[in-house]
């Protein structure tokens, strides 16, 4: 629908999103905090020059990816703590930092999907959903906001 050819994912987990979307994306970046999951994803996508698996805190690594993007991309923001071996228990999610980086990026036309809308209650590093909606509307009125199922969807407003 939006003609996007690049995917940026935070929270690689097992790499299934990358595998599912790789056939329709020219370039995929995925960022994962857990070293074992990074190693597994690198093994899974070894030999595919269109997939780059980055290790580290996605709130800190995402600006590096954004600096390399010169056209609109699809963002799947899903980095969060899920128990032992999956993220940082002290900082449950970097989603606010991630979203701020994408919203500030000079390229317009990105589609931003944020998983787990049910967690946006103001607890565990998640903002309150309505507060986030207002902040996005104030900063980027060129984006449409919709919550569908358990995801937040930010898409370009049609001209």
mmCIF file of C-alpha atoms in Angstrom:
data_model
loop_
_atom_site.group_PDB
_atom_site.id
_atom_site.type_symbol
_atom_site.label_atom_id
_atom_site.label_comp_id
_atom_site.label_asym_id
_atom_site.label_seq_id
_atom_site.Cartn_x
_atom_site.Cartn_y
_atom_site.Cartn_z
ATOM 1 C CA UNK A 1 0.000 0.000 0.000
ATOM 2 C CA UNK A 2 2.802 2.432 0.837
ATOM 3 C CA UNK A 3 5.438 1.078 -1.549
ATOM 4 C CA UNK A 4 7.994 0.538 1.200
ATOM 5 C CA UNK A 5 11.058 -1.556 0.400
ATOM 6 C CA UNK A 6 12.848 -1.463 3.759
ATOM 7 C CA UNK A 7 12.051 -2.906 7.183
ATOM 8 C CA UNK A 8 13.479 -1.847 10.529
ATOM 9 C CA UNK A 9 12.561 -4.118 13.419
ATOM 10 C CA UNK A 10 13.347 -3.821 17.100
ATOM 11 C CA UNK A 11 13.139 -7.026 19.087
ATOM 12 C CA UNK A 12 14.291 -9.757 16.698
ATOM 13 C CA UNK A 13 13.263 -12.634 18.973
ATOM 14 C CA UNK A 14 13.386 -15.713 16.676
ATOM 15 C CA UNK A 15 13.551 -13.753 13.417
ATOM 16 C CA UNK A 16 10.126 -14.751 12.150
ATOM 17 C CA UNK A 17 9.092 -11.212 11.195
ATOM 18 C CA UNK A 18 12.284 -10.820 9.188
ATOM 19 C CA UNK A 19 11.704 -14.159 7.459
ATOM 20 C CA UNK A 20 8.082 -13.314 6.679
ATOM 21 C CA UNK A 21 8.774 -9.856 5.253
ATOM 22 C CA UNK A 22 12.161 -10.391 3.627
ATOM 23 C CA UNK A 23 10.652 -11.569 0.306
ATOM 24 C CA UNK A 24 8.979 -8.174 -0.166
ATOM 25 C CA UNK A 25 11.713 -5.985 1.319
ATOM 26 C CA UNK A 26 14.987 -5.018 -0.333
ATOM 27 C CA UNK A 27 16.711 -4.271 2.954
ATOM 28 C CA UNK A 28 16.001 -5.412 6.514
ATOM 29 C CA UNK A 29 17.573 -4.214 9.748
ATOM 30 C CA UNK A 30 16.720 -5.998 12.976
ATOM 31 C CA UNK A 31 17.995 -5.055 16.419
ATOM 32 C CA UNK A 32 18.136 -7.466 19.352
ATOM 33 C CA UNK A 33 19.470 -7.035 22.886
ATOM 34 C CA UNK A 34 20.024 -10.686 23.813
ATOM 35 C CA UNK A 35 23.338 -12.110 22.511
ATOM 36 C CA UNK A 36 21.966 -15.661 22.101
ATOM 37 C CA UNK A 37 19.078 -14.393 19.972
ATOM 38 C CA UNK A 38 21.464 -12.252 17.941
ATOM 39 C CA UNK A 39 23.657 -15.276 17.254
ATOM 40 C CA UNK A 40 20.651 -17.389 16.256
ATOM 41 C CA UNK A 41 19.348 -14.666 13.921
ATOM 42 C CA UNK A 42 22.762 -14.184 12.346
ATOM 43 C CA UNK A 43 22.935 -17.918 11.720
ATOM 44 C CA UNK A 44 19.408 -17.975 10.317
ATOM 45 C CA UNK A 45 20.063 -15.126 7.871
ATOM 46 C CA UNK A 46 23.704 -15.883 7.081
ATOM 47 C CA UNK A 47 24.368 -15.429 3.417
ATOM 48 C CA UNK A 48 21.527 -12.950 2.911
ATOM 49 C CA UNK A 49 23.197 -9.589 2.259
ATOM 50 C CA UNK A 50 19.794 -7.879 2.506
ATOM 51 C CA UNK A 51 19.459 -8.649 6.222
ATOM 52 C CA UNK A 52 21.538 -6.987 8.913
ATOM 53 C CA UNK A 53 21.228 -8.200 12.503
ATOM 54 C CA UNK A 54 22.428 -5.625 15.030
ATOM 55 C CA UNK A 55 23.149 -6.381 18.669
ATOM 56 C CA UNK A 56 22.366 -3.975 21.481
ATOM 57 C CA UNK A 57 19.804 -1.670 23.002
ATOM 58 C CA UNK A 58 17.504 -0.679 20.153
ATOM 59 C CA UNK A 59 16.970 2.752 21.687
ATOM 60 C CA UNK A 60 20.685 3.346 21.184
ATOM 61 C CA UNK A 61 21.227 1.415 17.937
ATOM 62 C CA UNK A 62 18.189 2.720 16.038
ATOM 63 C CA UNK A 63 19.739 6.151 15.310
ATOM 64 C CA UNK A 64 22.606 4.348 13.525
ATOM 65 C CA UNK A 65 20.096 2.638 11.247
ATOM 66 C CA UNK A 66 18.136 5.842 10.695
ATOM 67 C CA UNK A 67 21.320 7.602 9.579
ATOM 68 C CA UNK A 68 21.554 5.065 6.734
ATOM 69 C CA UNK A 69 17.927 5.440 5.597
ATOM 70 C CA UNK A 70 17.201 7.826 2.751
ATOM 71 C CA UNK A 71 13.736 6.620 1.813
ATOM 72 C CA UNK A 72 10.591 5.686 3.761
ATOM 73 C CA UNK A 73 10.633 2.356 5.602
ATOM 74 C CA UNK A 74 8.366 0.131 7.623
ATOM 75 C CA UNK A 75 9.176 0.129 11.345
ATOM 76 C CA UNK A 76 8.077 -2.720 13.604
ATOM 77 C CA UNK A 77 8.802 -1.607 17.173
ATOM 78 C CA UNK A 78 8.580 -4.643 19.428
ATOM 79 C CA UNK A 79 11.604 -4.570 21.707
ATOM 80 C CA UNK A 80 10.638 -5.287 25.308
ATOM 81 C CA UNK A 81 11.292 -7.439 28.346
ATOM 82 C CA UNK A 82 9.482 -10.798 28.268
ATOM 83 C CA UNK A 83 11.199 -12.605 31.129
ATOM 84 C CA UNK A 84 14.635 -14.080 31.663
ATOM 85 C CA UNK A 85 16.623 -14.122 28.426
ATOM 86 C CA UNK A 86 14.518 -11.519 26.670
ATOM 87 C CA UNK A 87 15.417 -7.924 27.275
ATOM 88 C CA UNK A 88 16.240 -5.743 30.229
ATOM 89 C CA UNK A 89 14.160 -6.255 33.378
ATOM 90 C CA UNK A 90 15.288 -2.890 34.756
ATOM 91 C CA UNK A 91 14.118 -1.055 31.632
ATOM 92 C CA UNK A 92 11.191 -2.953 30.163
ATOM 93 C CA UNK A 93 11.054 -1.168 26.835
ATOM 94 C CA UNK A 94 12.927 1.469 24.833
ATOM 95 C CA UNK A 95 9.797 2.212 22.775
ATOM 96 C CA UNK A 96 9.575 5.897 23.730
ATOM 97 C CA UNK A 97 13.193 6.481 22.701
ATOM 98 C CA UNK A 98 12.733 4.444 19.520
ATOM 99 C CA UNK A 99 9.577 6.275 18.505
ATOM 100 C CA UNK A 100 11.098 9.687 19.183
ATOM 101 C CA UNK A 101 14.048 8.827 16.921
ATOM 102 C CA UNK A 102 11.795 7.717 14.056
ATOM 103 C CA UNK A 103 9.482 10.721 14.404
ATOM 104 C CA UNK A 104 12.462 13.093 14.277
ATOM 105 C CA UNK A 105 13.964 11.455 11.192
ATOM 106 C CA UNK A 106 13.987 13.888 8.256
ATOM 107 C CA UNK A 107 12.628 11.320 5.793
ATOM 108 C CA UNK A 108 8.848 11.448 5.686
ATOM 109 C CA UNK A 109 6.546 8.609 4.677
ATOM 110 C CA UNK A 110 7.618 6.014 7.232
ATOM 111 C CA UNK A 111 4.979 3.574 8.464
ATOM 112 C CA UNK A 112 5.414 2.834 12.162
ATOM 113 C CA UNK A 113 3.822 -0.210 13.758
ATOM 114 C CA UNK A 114 4.181 -0.652 17.511
ATOM 115 C CA UNK A 115 3.278 -3.994 19.001
ATOM 116 C CA UNK A 116 1.604 -4.676 22.347
ATOM 117 C CA UNK A 117 -0.688 -1.652 22.626
ATOM 118 C CA UNK A 118 -2.145 -3.272 25.755
ATOM 119 C CA UNK A 119 1.065 -2.440 27.649
ATOM 120 C CA UNK A 120 0.721 1.327 27.140
ATOM 121 C CA UNK A 121 -0.640 1.998 30.631
ATOM 122 C CA UNK A 122 2.104 4.171 32.099
ATOM 123 C CA UNK A 123 3.823 1.239 33.803
ATOM 124 C CA UNK A 124 7.136 -0.525 33.105
ATOM 125 C CA UNK A 125 8.563 2.282 30.938
ATOM 126 C CA UNK A 126 5.504 2.392 28.668
ATOM 127 C CA UNK A 127 3.741 5.726 28.213
ATOM 128 C CA UNK A 128 -0.028 6.010 28.606
ATOM 129 C CA UNK A 129 -1.605 5.306 25.216
ATOM 130 C CA UNK A 130 -3.654 8.515 25.063
ATOM 131 C CA UNK A 131 -0.687 10.643 26.154
ATOM 132 C CA UNK A 132 1.377 9.088 23.396
ATOM 133 C CA UNK A 133 -1.347 9.729 20.832
ATOM 134 C CA UNK A 134 -1.488 13.410 21.788
ATOM 135 C CA UNK A 135 2.298 13.744 21.688
ATOM 136 C CA UNK A 136 2.515 12.169 18.237
ATOM 137 C CA UNK A 137 -0.337 14.353 16.930
ATOM 138 C CA UNK A 138 1.388 17.460 18.254
ATOM 139 C CA UNK A 139 4.763 16.559 16.818
ATOM 140 C CA UNK A 140 3.734 14.902 13.563
ATOM 141 C CA UNK A 141 0.276 15.934 12.329
ATOM 142 C CA UNK A 142 1.198 14.321 8.996
ATOM 143 C CA UNK A 143 0.691 10.888 10.596
ATOM 144 C CA UNK A 144 -2.577 9.073 11.096
ATOM 145 C CA UNK A 145 -2.991 7.203 14.404
ATOM 146 C CA UNK A 146 -4.947 3.992 14.759
ATOM 147 C CA UNK A 147 -4.966 1.198 17.308
ATOM 148 C CA UNK A 148 -6.032 -2.066 15.752
ATOM 149 C CA UNK A 149 -5.900 -5.375 17.528
ATOM 150 C CA UNK A 150 -2.919 -5.071 19.820
ATOM 151 C CA UNK A 151 -0.853 -2.713 17.679
ATOM 152 C CA UNK A 152 -0.488 1.013 17.219
ATOM 153 C CA UNK A 153 -0.330 2.061 13.586
ATOM 154 C CA UNK A 154 1.136 5.360 12.458
ATOM 155 C CA UNK A 155 0.766 5.921 8.733
ATOM 156 C CA UNK A 156 1.166 8.921 6.431
ATOM 157 C CA UNK A 157 -1.979 10.994 6.082
ATOM 158 C CA UNK A 158 -3.123 10.955 2.450
ATOM 159 C CA UNK A 159 -2.539 14.214 0.629
#
